[in-house]
């Protein structure tokens, strides 16, 4: 019901704002708002400042906190409500009055901001004027906004905006920095006005739809841990170029931009493509394992293949039969030679379908907007190993480029942290690639450097070595 508040720059006065421009207006009193072309009020509210504060604010700030405006839901309670046309009285030009004269003046103010108390004495005159007035066209009511729909649209754009490398992130930060930035300035997207009432409940509902994974590591703290970038509803979502990612302040060594986000995915190929194509996927497209499971589940439910008598069993149709191995089939008691009927356990169906998908990894680097598909069975890694040359043991580090770590900058870090010589070397294991070598055995120290300073997870470090337990 509430309209936009009236700001001081929008108040029309006869001249510059002076100490007596607004008479003796006090803060918090009821007032009405009119326009220069029509004296009939268009809104009512309470003054946000006193006359002196309005003067001292130099024409800036809020003048009136609006309570109701023409065309809101209050107006819709009556069958027909039109705003009358009331001309402003013609006032002869006179010389400016002094402060004392203004304080004692009882003349009606010409300001569009009129106190209700001042209008009381004019009620009789206004009533007489209404008899001869022509009414304007009916005021067109603004359609009520579907805040649930707006919230969902902003949420989807927020998912497109945030990078996988920025996860996990607190739910309240995600909502304020990635969701609300997409709403129109004219829309009051208050979560309490939606059916969800709370941000946490909204994100849990989105989790049920397969968009995100939310956890609660401790009471009252919700974390957004995973985003399903392959969700079918995200495919047509675009983010305006004017909206950019909030900057995350991190202090990484040298020119390092931060660790990449590595996600297990599947590539749709082979006979199973016929199943996923029914949900908008194409051959060669990437899909997360969780989304693949949900898609298979949707196929079973849509085709009513789950047995009512035993929900753990699924009836095999022609398509499912083509993607599952015969050894997983369970023959139905109703099966005959002329009409063979086979079932499969739901868990086996998921395993068989995923087995037909090619394993790969989606790598999202902080310094790249487009993810890279690592089409190999094993994820990328950094290799730490020891070699002996001329009787001396040396530590070598290979595959740093998989994580966008500058080898030369890394060798400088080794010199500083380990107080040893380090630099590039050639290794037949990695022909054509850059390998860094450091004098001495430093597996523990380099493992710690990679995990703590570069935030590389242990599982992506081949040769990771824990310090000796004392």
Tab-separated table of C-alpha atoms in Angstrom:
chain	number	residue	atom	x	y	z
A	1	UNK	CA	0.000	0.000	0.000
A	2	UNK	CA	2.879	2.335	0.689
A	3	UNK	CA	4.233	4.440	-2.167
A	4	UNK	CA	7.637	6.009	-2.670
A	5	UNK	CA	8.544	8.595	-0.038
A	6	UNK	CA	8.630	12.275	-0.991
A	7	UNK	CA	12.162	13.667	-1.017
A	8	UNK	CA	12.989	17.327	-0.465
A	9	UNK	CA	14.264	17.862	-4.038
A	10	UNK	CA	10.749	16.956	-5.206
A	11	UNK	CA	9.037	19.650	-3.134
A	12	UNK	CA	8.027	22.723	-5.152
A	13	UNK	CA	8.485	26.050	-3.372
A	14	UNK	CA	8.060	29.681	-4.402
A	15	UNK	CA	11.776	30.284	-4.133
A	16	UNK	CA	14.890	29.065	-2.370
A	17	UNK	CA	14.346	27.161	0.877
A	18	UNK	CA	14.563	29.608	3.771
A	19	UNK	CA	14.032	29.123	7.533
A	20	UNK	CA	10.374	30.159	7.173
A	21	UNK	CA	9.591	28.376	3.878
A	22	UNK	CA	7.688	25.557	5.603
A	23	UNK	CA	6.059	27.663	8.349
A	24	UNK	CA	6.060	25.819	11.685
A	25	UNK	CA	5.966	22.255	10.410
A	26	UNK	CA	6.972	19.720	13.033
A	27	UNK	CA	8.394	16.275	12.501
A	28	UNK	CA	5.977	13.331	12.486
A	29	UNK	CA	2.682	15.138	11.845
A	30	UNK	CA	0.137	13.987	9.279
A	31	UNK	CA	0.181	15.783	5.967
A	32	UNK	CA	-1.035	15.376	2.427
A	33	UNK	CA	0.857	15.712	-0.845
A	34	UNK	CA	-0.486	17.527	-3.887
A	35	UNK	CA	0.890	18.356	-7.310
A	36	UNK	CA	1.461	21.743	-8.891
A	37	UNK	CA	-1.327	21.084	-11.398
A	38	UNK	CA	-3.919	19.818	-8.924
A	39	UNK	CA	-4.567	20.817	-5.330
A	40	UNK	CA	-6.398	17.551	-4.567
A	41	UNK	CA	-4.123	15.297	-2.491
A	42	UNK	CA	-2.430	12.409	-4.276
A	43	UNK	CA	-0.870	10.880	-1.148
A	44	UNK	CA	-0.767	11.205	2.626
A	45	UNK	CA	2.043	10.607	5.059
A	46	UNK	CA	3.994	11.979	8.000
A	47	UNK	CA	6.654	14.645	7.868
A	48	UNK	CA	10.138	13.200	8.183
A	49	UNK	CA	11.758	16.488	9.254
A	50	UNK	CA	10.793	19.692	11.024
A	51	UNK	CA	10.786	22.987	9.120
A	52	UNK	CA	14.164	23.914	10.600
A	53	UNK	CA	15.683	20.525	9.719
A	54	UNK	CA	14.362	20.871	6.172
A	55	UNK	CA	16.129	24.193	5.904
A	56	UNK	CA	19.366	22.899	7.457
A	57	UNK	CA	19.434	19.837	5.168
A	58	UNK	CA	20.095	22.136	2.184
A	59	UNK	CA	17.291	20.636	0.130
A	60	UNK	CA	18.393	17.032	0.578
A	61	UNK	CA	16.853	14.073	2.338
A	62	UNK	CA	13.341	12.803	2.947
A	63	UNK	CA	10.492	15.275	3.395
A	64	UNK	CA	7.483	12.981	3.894
A	65	UNK	CA	7.219	9.291	4.744
A	66	UNK	CA	4.316	8.218	2.550
A	67	UNK	CA	1.604	6.044	4.118
A	68	UNK	CA	-0.933	5.804	1.286
A	69	UNK	CA	-0.956	6.874	-2.342
A	70	UNK	CA	-3.637	7.168	-5.015
A	71	UNK	CA	-4.153	3.809	-6.687
A	72	UNK	CA	-2.989	1.584	-3.842
A	73	UNK	CA	-4.993	-1.261	-2.324
A	74	UNK	CA	-6.870	1.089	-0.010
A	75	UNK	CA	-8.317	2.869	-3.053
A	76	UNK	CA	-9.324	-0.466	-4.538
A	77	UNK	CA	-11.661	-1.075	-1.603
A	78	UNK	CA	-14.211	1.286	-3.170
A	79	UNK	CA	-15.936	0.598	-6.470
A	80	UNK	CA	-15.063	3.932	-8.091
A	81	UNK	CA	-12.524	6.409	-6.826
A	82	UNK	CA	-11.382	9.330	-8.943
A	83	UNK	CA	-9.128	12.174	-7.989
A	84	UNK	CA	-10.951	15.519	-8.335
A	85	UNK	CA	-9.365	18.521	-10.015
A	86	UNK	CA	-8.886	21.370	-7.545
A	87	UNK	CA	-7.176	24.502	-8.852
A	88	UNK	CA	-4.721	26.326	-6.641
A	89	UNK	CA	-5.997	29.720	-5.403
A	90	UNK	CA	-4.493	32.721	-7.153
A	91	UNK	CA	-2.339	34.654	-4.714
A	92	UNK	CA	-1.253	38.192	-5.477
A	93	UNK	CA	2.466	38.709	-5.527
A	94	UNK	CA	3.624	40.577	-2.464
A	95	UNK	CA	6.957	41.540	-1.097
A	96	UNK	CA	8.786	38.907	0.929
A	97	UNK	CA	7.722	38.738	4.548
A	98	UNK	CA	9.978	38.818	7.516
A	99	UNK	CA	10.377	35.907	9.886
A	100	UNK	CA	8.053	37.563	12.390
A	101	UNK	CA	5.411	38.205	9.730
A	102	UNK	CA	5.629	34.616	8.579
A	103	UNK	CA	5.221	33.335	12.120
A	104	UNK	CA	2.048	35.379	12.561
A	105	UNK	CA	0.669	34.758	9.100
A	106	UNK	CA	-2.524	32.748	8.805
A	107	UNK	CA	-2.617	32.716	5.029
A	108	UNK	CA	-2.875	29.341	3.402
A	109	UNK	CA	0.460	28.009	2.228
A	110	UNK	CA	0.959	27.546	-1.461
A	111	UNK	CA	3.347	24.629	-0.875
A	112	UNK	CA	2.306	21.224	-2.243
A	113	UNK	CA	2.939	19.827	1.246
A	114	UNK	CA	-0.236	20.790	3.152
A	115	UNK	CA	-0.881	20.023	6.781
A	116	UNK	CA	-4.175	18.256	7.425
A	117	UNK	CA	-4.694	20.594	10.330
A	118	UNK	CA	-4.408	23.555	7.964
A	119	UNK	CA	-6.932	22.074	5.556
A	120	UNK	CA	-9.640	21.641	8.185
A	121	UNK	CA	-10.712	25.269	7.899
A	122	UNK	CA	-11.026	24.913	4.132
A	123	UNK	CA	-13.232	21.797	4.151
A	124	UNK	CA	-16.389	23.849	3.624
A	125	UNK	CA	-14.947	25.716	0.640
A	126	UNK	CA	-13.638	22.502	-0.887
A	127	UNK	CA	-17.047	20.854	-0.558
A	128	UNK	CA	-18.647	23.760	-2.415
A	129	UNK	CA	-16.014	23.601	-5.145
A	130	UNK	CA	-16.570	19.875	-5.706
A	131	UNK	CA	-20.101	20.480	-7.027
A	132	UNK	CA	-18.806	22.235	-10.146
A	133	UNK	CA	-15.741	20.092	-10.818
A	134	UNK	CA	-14.970	17.844	-13.781
A	135	UNK	CA	-13.367	14.596	-12.636
A	136	UNK	CA	-10.253	13.119	-14.207
A	137	UNK	CA	-10.134	9.720	-15.846
A	138	UNK	CA	-10.133	6.892	-13.295
A	139	UNK	CA	-6.692	6.350	-11.787
A	140	UNK	CA	-5.267	3.112	-13.158
A	141	UNK	CA	-4.304	0.749	-10.368
A	142	UNK	CA	-0.891	-0.798	-10.616
A	143	UNK	CA	-1.034	-4.587	-10.807
A	144	UNK	CA	0.136	-6.329	-7.657
A	145	UNK	CA	3.633	-7.763	-7.958
A	146	UNK	CA	4.266	-11.495	-7.767
A	147	UNK	CA	7.133	-11.335	-5.277
A	148	UNK	CA	7.551	-15.118	-5.297
A	149	UNK	CA	8.190	-15.025	-9.041
A	150	UNK	CA	10.537	-12.032	-8.767
A	151	UNK	CA	12.458	-13.740	-5.960
A	152	UNK	CA	12.895	-16.875	-8.056
A	153	UNK	CA	14.115	-14.886	-11.076
A	154	UNK	CA	16.656	-13.004	-8.953
A	155	UNK	CA	17.759	-16.279	-7.368
A	156	UNK	CA	18.404	-17.908	-10.757
A	157	UNK	CA	20.438	-14.903	-11.892
A	158	UNK	CA	22.351	-15.063	-8.616
A	159	UNK	CA	23.268	-18.677	-9.346
A	160	UNK	CA	24.601	-17.627	-12.747
A	161	UNK	CA	26.534	-14.745	-11.204
A	162	UNK	CA	28.367	-16.520	-8.400
A	163	UNK	CA	31.428	-18.601	-9.232
A	164	UNK	CA	31.903	-22.154	-8.011
A	165	UNK	CA	35.271	-21.121	-6.576
A	166	UNK	CA	33.482	-18.770	-4.167
A	167	UNK	CA	31.708	-21.662	-2.446
A	168	UNK	CA	30.974	-22.428	0.298
A	169	UNK	CA	29.365	-19.127	1.214
A	170	UNK	CA	27.018	-18.073	3.979
A	171	UNK	CA	23.403	-17.971	2.863
A	172	UNK	CA	22.830	-14.395	4.045
A	173	UNK	CA	25.863	-13.147	2.088
A	174	UNK	CA	24.733	-14.974	-1.047
A	175	UNK	CA	21.247	-13.506	-0.721
A	176	UNK	CA	22.404	-9.920	-0.204
A	177	UNK	CA	25.298	-9.840	-2.701
A	178	UNK	CA	24.081	-12.163	-5.447
A	179	UNK	CA	20.267	-12.255	-5.323
A	180	UNK	CA	19.086	-8.788	-4.322
A	181	UNK	CA	21.410	-7.085	-6.831
A	182	UNK	CA	19.106	-8.280	-9.625
A	183	UNK	CA	15.876	-6.739	-8.347
A	184	UNK	CA	14.518	-3.532	-9.806
A	185	UNK	CA	15.118	-0.435	-7.624
A	186	UNK	CA	11.362	0.175	-7.625
A	187	UNK	CA	10.591	-3.266	-6.169
A	188	UNK	CA	10.588	-3.848	-2.428
A	189	UNK	CA	11.682	-7.485	-2.428
A	190	UNK	CA	11.022	-8.251	1.213
A	191	UNK	CA	11.401	-11.978	1.894
A	192	UNK	CA	8.748	-11.689	4.610
A	193	UNK	CA	6.187	-10.712	1.963
A	194	UNK	CA	6.773	-13.946	0.033
A	195	UNK	CA	5.329	-17.340	0.866
A	196	UNK	CA	8.730	-18.459	2.177
A	197	UNK	CA	9.026	-15.760	4.892
A	198	UNK	CA	12.704	-16.595	5.543
A	199	UNK	CA	15.787	-16.833	3.316
A	200	UNK	CA	16.727	-20.198	4.804
A	201	UNK	CA	13.331	-21.706	4.016
A	202	UNK	CA	13.512	-20.359	0.467
A	203	UNK	CA	16.938	-21.899	-0.190
A	204	UNK	CA	15.849	-25.212	1.300
A	205	UNK	CA	12.932	-25.184	-1.144
A	206	UNK	CA	15.393	-24.512	-3.968
A	207	UNK	CA	17.505	-27.391	-2.669
A	208	UNK	CA	14.499	-29.692	-3.016
A	209	UNK	CA	14.274	-28.626	-6.670
A	210	UNK	CA	17.907	-29.571	-7.243
A	211	UNK	CA	19.405	-26.088	-7.645
A	212	UNK	CA	21.674	-25.989	-4.595
A	213	UNK	CA	22.928	-27.914	-1.609
A	214	UNK	CA	22.564	-26.178	1.759
A	215	UNK	CA	24.004	-27.326	5.073
A	216	UNK	CA	23.783	-26.081	8.644
A	217	UNK	CA	27.232	-26.655	10.216
A	218	UNK	CA	26.039	-25.065	13.438
A	219	UNK	CA	22.699	-23.903	14.739
A	220	UNK	CA	21.429	-20.808	12.952
A	221	UNK	CA	24.229	-20.702	10.356
A	222	UNK	CA	23.313	-21.891	6.859
A	223	UNK	CA	25.994	-22.454	4.236
A	224	UNK	CA	25.544	-22.712	0.477
A	225	UNK	CA	27.952	-25.522	-0.428
A	226	UNK	CA	27.106	-26.514	-3.984
A	227	UNK	CA	25.327	-25.114	-7.037
A	228	UNK	CA	24.000	-27.265	-9.843
A	229	UNK	CA	25.102	-25.192	-12.831
A	230	UNK	CA	23.649	-27.856	-15.147
A	231	UNK	CA	20.071	-27.404	-13.947
A	232	UNK	CA	17.777	-27.138	-16.934
A	233	UNK	CA	16.155	-23.904	-15.680
A	234	UNK	CA	19.525	-22.122	-15.669
A	235	UNK	CA	20.145	-22.629	-19.365
A	236	UNK	CA	18.191	-19.629	-20.574
A	237	UNK	CA	19.149	-17.342	-17.690
A	238	UNK	CA	21.411	-14.408	-18.519
A	239	UNK	CA	22.983	-11.821	-16.243
A	240	UNK	CA	23.185	-8.183	-17.424
A	241	UNK	CA	26.697	-7.046	-18.266
A	242	UNK	CA	26.257	-4.110	-15.887
A	243	UNK	CA	26.200	-6.486	-12.908
A	244	UNK	CA	29.551	-7.909	-11.919
A	245	UNK	CA	30.704	-10.268	-9.239
A	246	UNK	CA	31.359	-8.748	-5.819
A	247	UNK	CA	35.070	-8.613	-5.233
A	248	UNK	CA	36.398	-11.017	-2.651
A	249	UNK	CA	39.488	-9.749	-0.896
A	250	UNK	CA	42.113	-12.494	-0.732
A	251	UNK	CA	45.851	-12.297	-0.306
A	252	UNK	CA	47.447	-14.963	-2.462
A	253	UNK	CA	51.159	-15.420	-3.139
A	254	UNK	CA	52.525	-13.488	-6.117
A	255	UNK	CA	50.176	-13.313	-9.098
A	256	UNK	CA	48.146	-16.349	-7.977
A	257	UNK	CA	44.378	-15.737	-8.277
A	258	UNK	CA	43.166	-18.499	-5.986
A	259	UNK	CA	42.405	-22.224	-6.223
A	260	UNK	CA	40.126	-23.548	-8.956
A	261	UNK	CA	36.857	-25.267	-8.166
A	262	UNK	CA	36.976	-28.866	-9.412
A	263	UNK	CA	33.634	-30.630	-9.788
A	264	UNK	CA	32.938	-34.247	-10.736
A	265	UNK	CA	30.647	-34.347	-13.768
A	266	UNK	CA	29.411	-36.765	-16.416
A	267	UNK	CA	29.319	-36.350	-20.196
A	268	UNK	CA	26.192	-37.613	-21.935
A	269	UNK	CA	27.084	-40.132	-24.638
A	270	UNK	CA	25.861	-43.401	-26.093
A	271	UNK	CA	22.478	-45.126	-25.585
A	272	UNK	CA	21.695	-43.173	-22.417
A	273	UNK	CA	21.407	-39.993	-24.519
A	274	UNK	CA	17.869	-41.032	-25.487
A	275	UNK	CA	16.817	-40.804	-21.838
A	276	UNK	CA	18.418	-37.435	-21.088
A	277	UNK	CA	17.266	-35.903	-24.380
A	278	UNK	CA	13.698	-36.063	-23.066
A	279	UNK	CA	14.733	-33.478	-20.468
A	280	UNK	CA	16.467	-31.082	-22.845
A	281	UNK	CA	19.999	-32.485	-22.750
A	282	UNK	CA	22.046	-33.184	-25.872
A	283	UNK	CA	24.800	-35.651	-26.638
A	284	UNK	CA	28.161	-34.344	-25.426
A	285	UNK	CA	26.660	-32.066	-22.773
A	286	UNK	CA	27.947	-32.083	-19.208
A	287	UNK	CA	25.787	-32.906	-16.226
A	288	UNK	CA	26.533	-33.203	-12.526
A	289	UNK	CA	26.107	-36.580	-10.908
A	290	UNK	CA	23.330	-35.322	-8.616
A	291	UNK	CA	21.406	-33.855	-11.552
A	292	UNK	CA	21.833	-37.108	-13.488
A	293	UNK	CA	20.263	-38.995	-10.594
A	294	UNK	CA	17.340	-36.576	-10.437
A	295	UNK	CA	16.811	-36.831	-14.195
A	296	UNK	CA	16.660	-40.629	-14.054
A	297	UNK	CA	14.259	-40.427	-11.119
A	298	UNK	CA	12.051	-37.995	-13.078
A	299	UNK	CA	12.001	-40.362	-16.055
A	300	UNK	CA	10.850	-43.237	-13.847
A	301	UNK	CA	8.139	-41.140	-12.205
A	302	UNK	CA	6.917	-39.525	-15.427
A	303	UNK	CA	6.507	-42.935	-17.061
A	304	UNK	CA	5.051	-44.516	-13.888
A	305	UNK	CA	7.624	-47.311	-13.905
A	306	UNK	CA	8.028	-47.591	-10.140
A	307	UNK	CA	6.128	-50.530	-8.669
A	308	UNK	CA	3.399	-49.650	-6.211
A	309	UNK	CA	3.787	-52.936	-4.365
A	310	UNK	CA	7.570	-52.524	-4.027
A	311	UNK	CA	8.881	-48.951	-4.592
A	312	UNK	CA	12.474	-50.231	-4.651
A	313	UNK	CA	11.779	-51.928	-7.998
A	314	UNK	CA	11.420	-50.292	-11.403
A	315	UNK	CA	9.728	-51.876	-14.398
A	316	UNK	CA	12.085	-51.975	-17.370
A	317	UNK	CA	10.733	-50.413	-20.528
A	318	UNK	CA	12.433	-50.630	-23.918
A	319	UNK	CA	14.709	-47.641	-23.269
A	320	UNK	CA	15.868	-48.742	-19.820
A	321	UNK	CA	16.423	-52.272	-21.084
A	322	UNK	CA	18.846	-50.935	-23.701
A	323	UNK	CA	21.064	-49.163	-21.155
A	324	UNK	CA	21.147	-51.789	-18.386
A	325	UNK	CA	23.077	-55.054	-18.278
A	326	UNK	CA	20.927	-58.234	-18.327
A	327	UNK	CA	22.569	-59.540	-15.155
A	328	UNK	CA	20.803	-56.778	-13.202
A	329	UNK	CA	17.330	-57.792	-14.468
A	330	UNK	CA	14.768	-59.353	-12.126
A	331	UNK	CA	12.060	-61.337	-13.892
A	332	UNK	CA	8.528	-60.524	-12.799
A	333	UNK	CA	6.176	-63.323	-11.649
A	334	UNK	CA	3.726	-62.100	-14.319
A	335	UNK	CA	6.337	-62.542	-17.055
A	336	UNK	CA	5.527	-64.913	-19.915
A	337	UNK	CA	7.322	-66.033	-23.051
A	338	UNK	CA	5.067	-63.919	-25.213
A	339	UNK	CA	5.146	-60.960	-22.828
A	340	UNK	CA	8.415	-60.903	-20.857
A	341	UNK	CA	8.409	-58.446	-17.935
A	342	UNK	CA	11.574	-57.536	-16.100
A	343	UNK	CA	12.299	-55.271	-13.160
A	344	UNK	CA	15.461	-53.699	-11.796
A	345	UNK	CA	16.310	-52.308	-8.410
A	346	UNK	CA	16.342	-48.539	-8.385
A	347	UNK	CA	19.909	-48.380	-7.077
A	348	UNK	CA	21.093	-50.694	-9.849
A	349	UNK	CA	19.304	-48.555	-12.432
A	350	UNK	CA	21.154	-45.453	-11.238
A	351	UNK	CA	24.488	-47.294	-11.307
A	352	UNK	CA	23.877	-48.687	-14.791
A	353	UNK	CA	22.824	-45.312	-16.186
A	354	UNK	CA	25.791	-43.478	-14.663
A	355	UNK	CA	28.078	-46.201	-15.959
A	356	UNK	CA	27.038	-45.216	-19.478
A	357	UNK	CA	28.108	-41.620	-18.842
A	358	UNK	CA	31.724	-40.575	-19.335
A	359	UNK	CA	33.499	-39.378	-16.202
A	360	UNK	CA	35.041	-35.915	-16.436
A	361	UNK	CA	35.790	-32.874	-14.302
A	362	UNK	CA	34.672	-29.291	-14.659
A	363	UNK	CA	37.350	-26.824	-13.570
A	364	UNK	CA	36.390	-23.234	-12.829
A	365	UNK	CA	39.393	-20.943	-12.484
A	366	UNK	CA	39.031	-17.592	-10.660
A	367	UNK	CA	40.716	-15.774	-13.546
A	368	UNK	CA	38.504	-17.352	-16.237
A	369	UNK	CA	34.790	-16.809	-16.815
A	370	UNK	CA	34.281	-20.059	-18.765
A	371	UNK	CA	34.856	-23.418	-17.020
A	372	UNK	CA	37.306	-25.925	-18.507
A	373	UNK	CA	36.278	-29.557	-19.020
A	374	UNK	CA	38.958	-32.023	-17.915
A	375	UNK	CA	37.968	-35.058	-19.979
A	376	UNK	CA	39.981	-37.685	-18.109
A	377	UNK	CA	39.184	-40.394	-15.602
A	378	UNK	CA	41.484	-38.912	-12.963
A	379	UNK	CA	41.211	-35.317	-11.725
A	380	UNK	CA	44.076	-32.852	-12.255
A	381	UNK	CA	46.807	-32.902	-9.643
A	382	UNK	CA	50.160	-31.441	-8.620
A	383	UNK	CA	52.925	-34.030	-8.403
A	384	UNK	CA	55.533	-33.902	-5.616
A	385	UNK	CA	58.358	-36.423	-5.810
A	386	UNK	CA	61.992	-37.012	-4.865
A	387	UNK	CA	64.818	-37.727	-7.311
A	388	UNK	CA	68.490	-38.418	-6.709
A	389	UNK	CA	71.041	-36.750	-8.936
A	390	UNK	CA	74.813	-36.940	-8.454
A	391	UNK	CA	74.231	-38.395	-5.008
A	392	UNK	CA	72.019	-35.490	-3.931
A	393	UNK	CA	68.316	-35.698	-3.190
A	394	UNK	CA	66.117	-33.154	-4.896
A	395	UNK	CA	62.425	-32.323	-4.594
A	396	UNK	CA	60.515	-31.765	-7.813
A	397	UNK	CA	57.103	-30.227	-8.377
A	398	UNK	CA	55.228	-30.844	-11.637
A	399	UNK	CA	51.819	-29.956	-13.094
A	400	UNK	CA	51.575	-26.564	-11.374
A	401	UNK	CA	49.952	-25.170	-14.515
A	402	UNK	CA	46.896	-27.370	-13.871
A	403	UNK	CA	46.060	-24.970	-11.047
A	404	UNK	CA	47.240	-21.778	-12.776
A	405	UNK	CA	50.221	-21.453	-10.444
A	406	UNK	CA	53.065	-19.520	-12.037
A	407	UNK	CA	56.124	-21.845	-11.821
A	408	UNK	CA	58.619	-18.988	-11.568
A	409	UNK	CA	56.656	-17.268	-8.793
A	410	UNK	CA	56.361	-20.596	-7.004
A	411	UNK	CA	60.113	-21.200	-7.178
A	412	UNK	CA	60.636	-17.770	-5.585
A	413	UNK	CA	58.295	-18.791	-2.768
A	414	UNK	CA	60.405	-21.910	-2.241
A	415	UNK	CA	63.594	-19.857	-2.041
A	416	UNK	CA	62.041	-17.556	0.551
A	417	UNK	CA	60.268	-20.204	2.644
A	418	UNK	CA	62.816	-23.026	2.441
A	419	UNK	CA	66.037	-21.005	2.114
A	420	UNK	CA	67.257	-23.217	-0.710
A	421	UNK	CA	67.983	-22.858	-4.393
A	422	UNK	CA	65.030	-23.601	-6.663
A	423	UNK	CA	64.244	-23.183	-10.341
A	424	UNK	CA	63.164	-24.841	-13.562
A	425	UNK	CA	64.457	-28.210	-14.685
A	426	UNK	CA	63.763	-30.830	-17.360
A	427	UNK	CA	62.199	-34.175	-16.542
A	428	UNK	CA	61.521	-37.034	-18.943
A	429	UNK	CA	58.312	-37.847	-17.052
A	430	UNK	CA	56.868	-34.522	-18.176
A	431	UNK	CA	58.256	-33.751	-21.633
A	432	UNK	CA	57.541	-30.228	-22.797
A	433	UNK	CA	56.232	-29.186	-19.379
A	434	UNK	CA	57.692	-26.954	-16.694
A	435	UNK	CA	59.028	-28.763	-13.633
A	436	UNK	CA	60.354	-26.926	-10.563
A	437	UNK	CA	63.244	-28.401	-8.617
A	438	UNK	CA	64.403	-27.555	-5.082
A	439	UNK	CA	67.556	-28.803	-3.405
A	440	UNK	CA	66.927	-31.178	-0.525
A	441	UNK	CA	63.900	-33.148	0.659
A	442	UNK	CA	60.981	-30.782	1.270
A	443	UNK	CA	57.844	-32.866	0.727
A	444	UNK	CA	56.310	-31.878	4.075
A	445	UNK	CA	57.116	-28.176	3.735
A	446	UNK	CA	55.881	-27.947	0.127
A	447	UNK	CA	52.738	-29.919	0.981
A	448	UNK	CA	52.018	-27.410	3.729
A	449	UNK	CA	52.763	-24.480	1.405
A	450	UNK	CA	50.351	-25.757	-1.250
A	451	UNK	CA	47.511	-26.503	1.162
A	452	UNK	CA	47.816	-23.428	3.375
A	453	UNK	CA	49.116	-20.638	1.134
A	454	UNK	CA	47.576	-21.804	-2.155
A	455	UNK	CA	44.503	-23.593	-0.705
A	456	UNK	CA	44.997	-26.692	-2.862
A	457	UNK	CA	43.033	-29.657	-1.401
A	458	UNK	CA	45.130	-32.638	-0.348
A	459	UNK	CA	43.405	-35.001	-2.769
A	460	UNK	CA	44.760	-32.982	-5.692
A	461	UNK	CA	48.376	-33.251	-4.509
A	462	UNK	CA	50.044	-36.465	-5.590
A	463	UNK	CA	52.844	-37.152	-3.135
A	464	UNK	CA	51.294	-35.085	-0.342
A	465	UNK	CA	53.171	-35.772	2.886
A	466	UNK	CA	51.934	-35.144	6.408
A	467	UNK	CA	54.409	-33.942	9.044
A	468	UNK	CA	55.705	-36.566	11.443
A	469	UNK	CA	53.560	-36.969	14.541
A	470	UNK	CA	55.557	-36.371	17.663
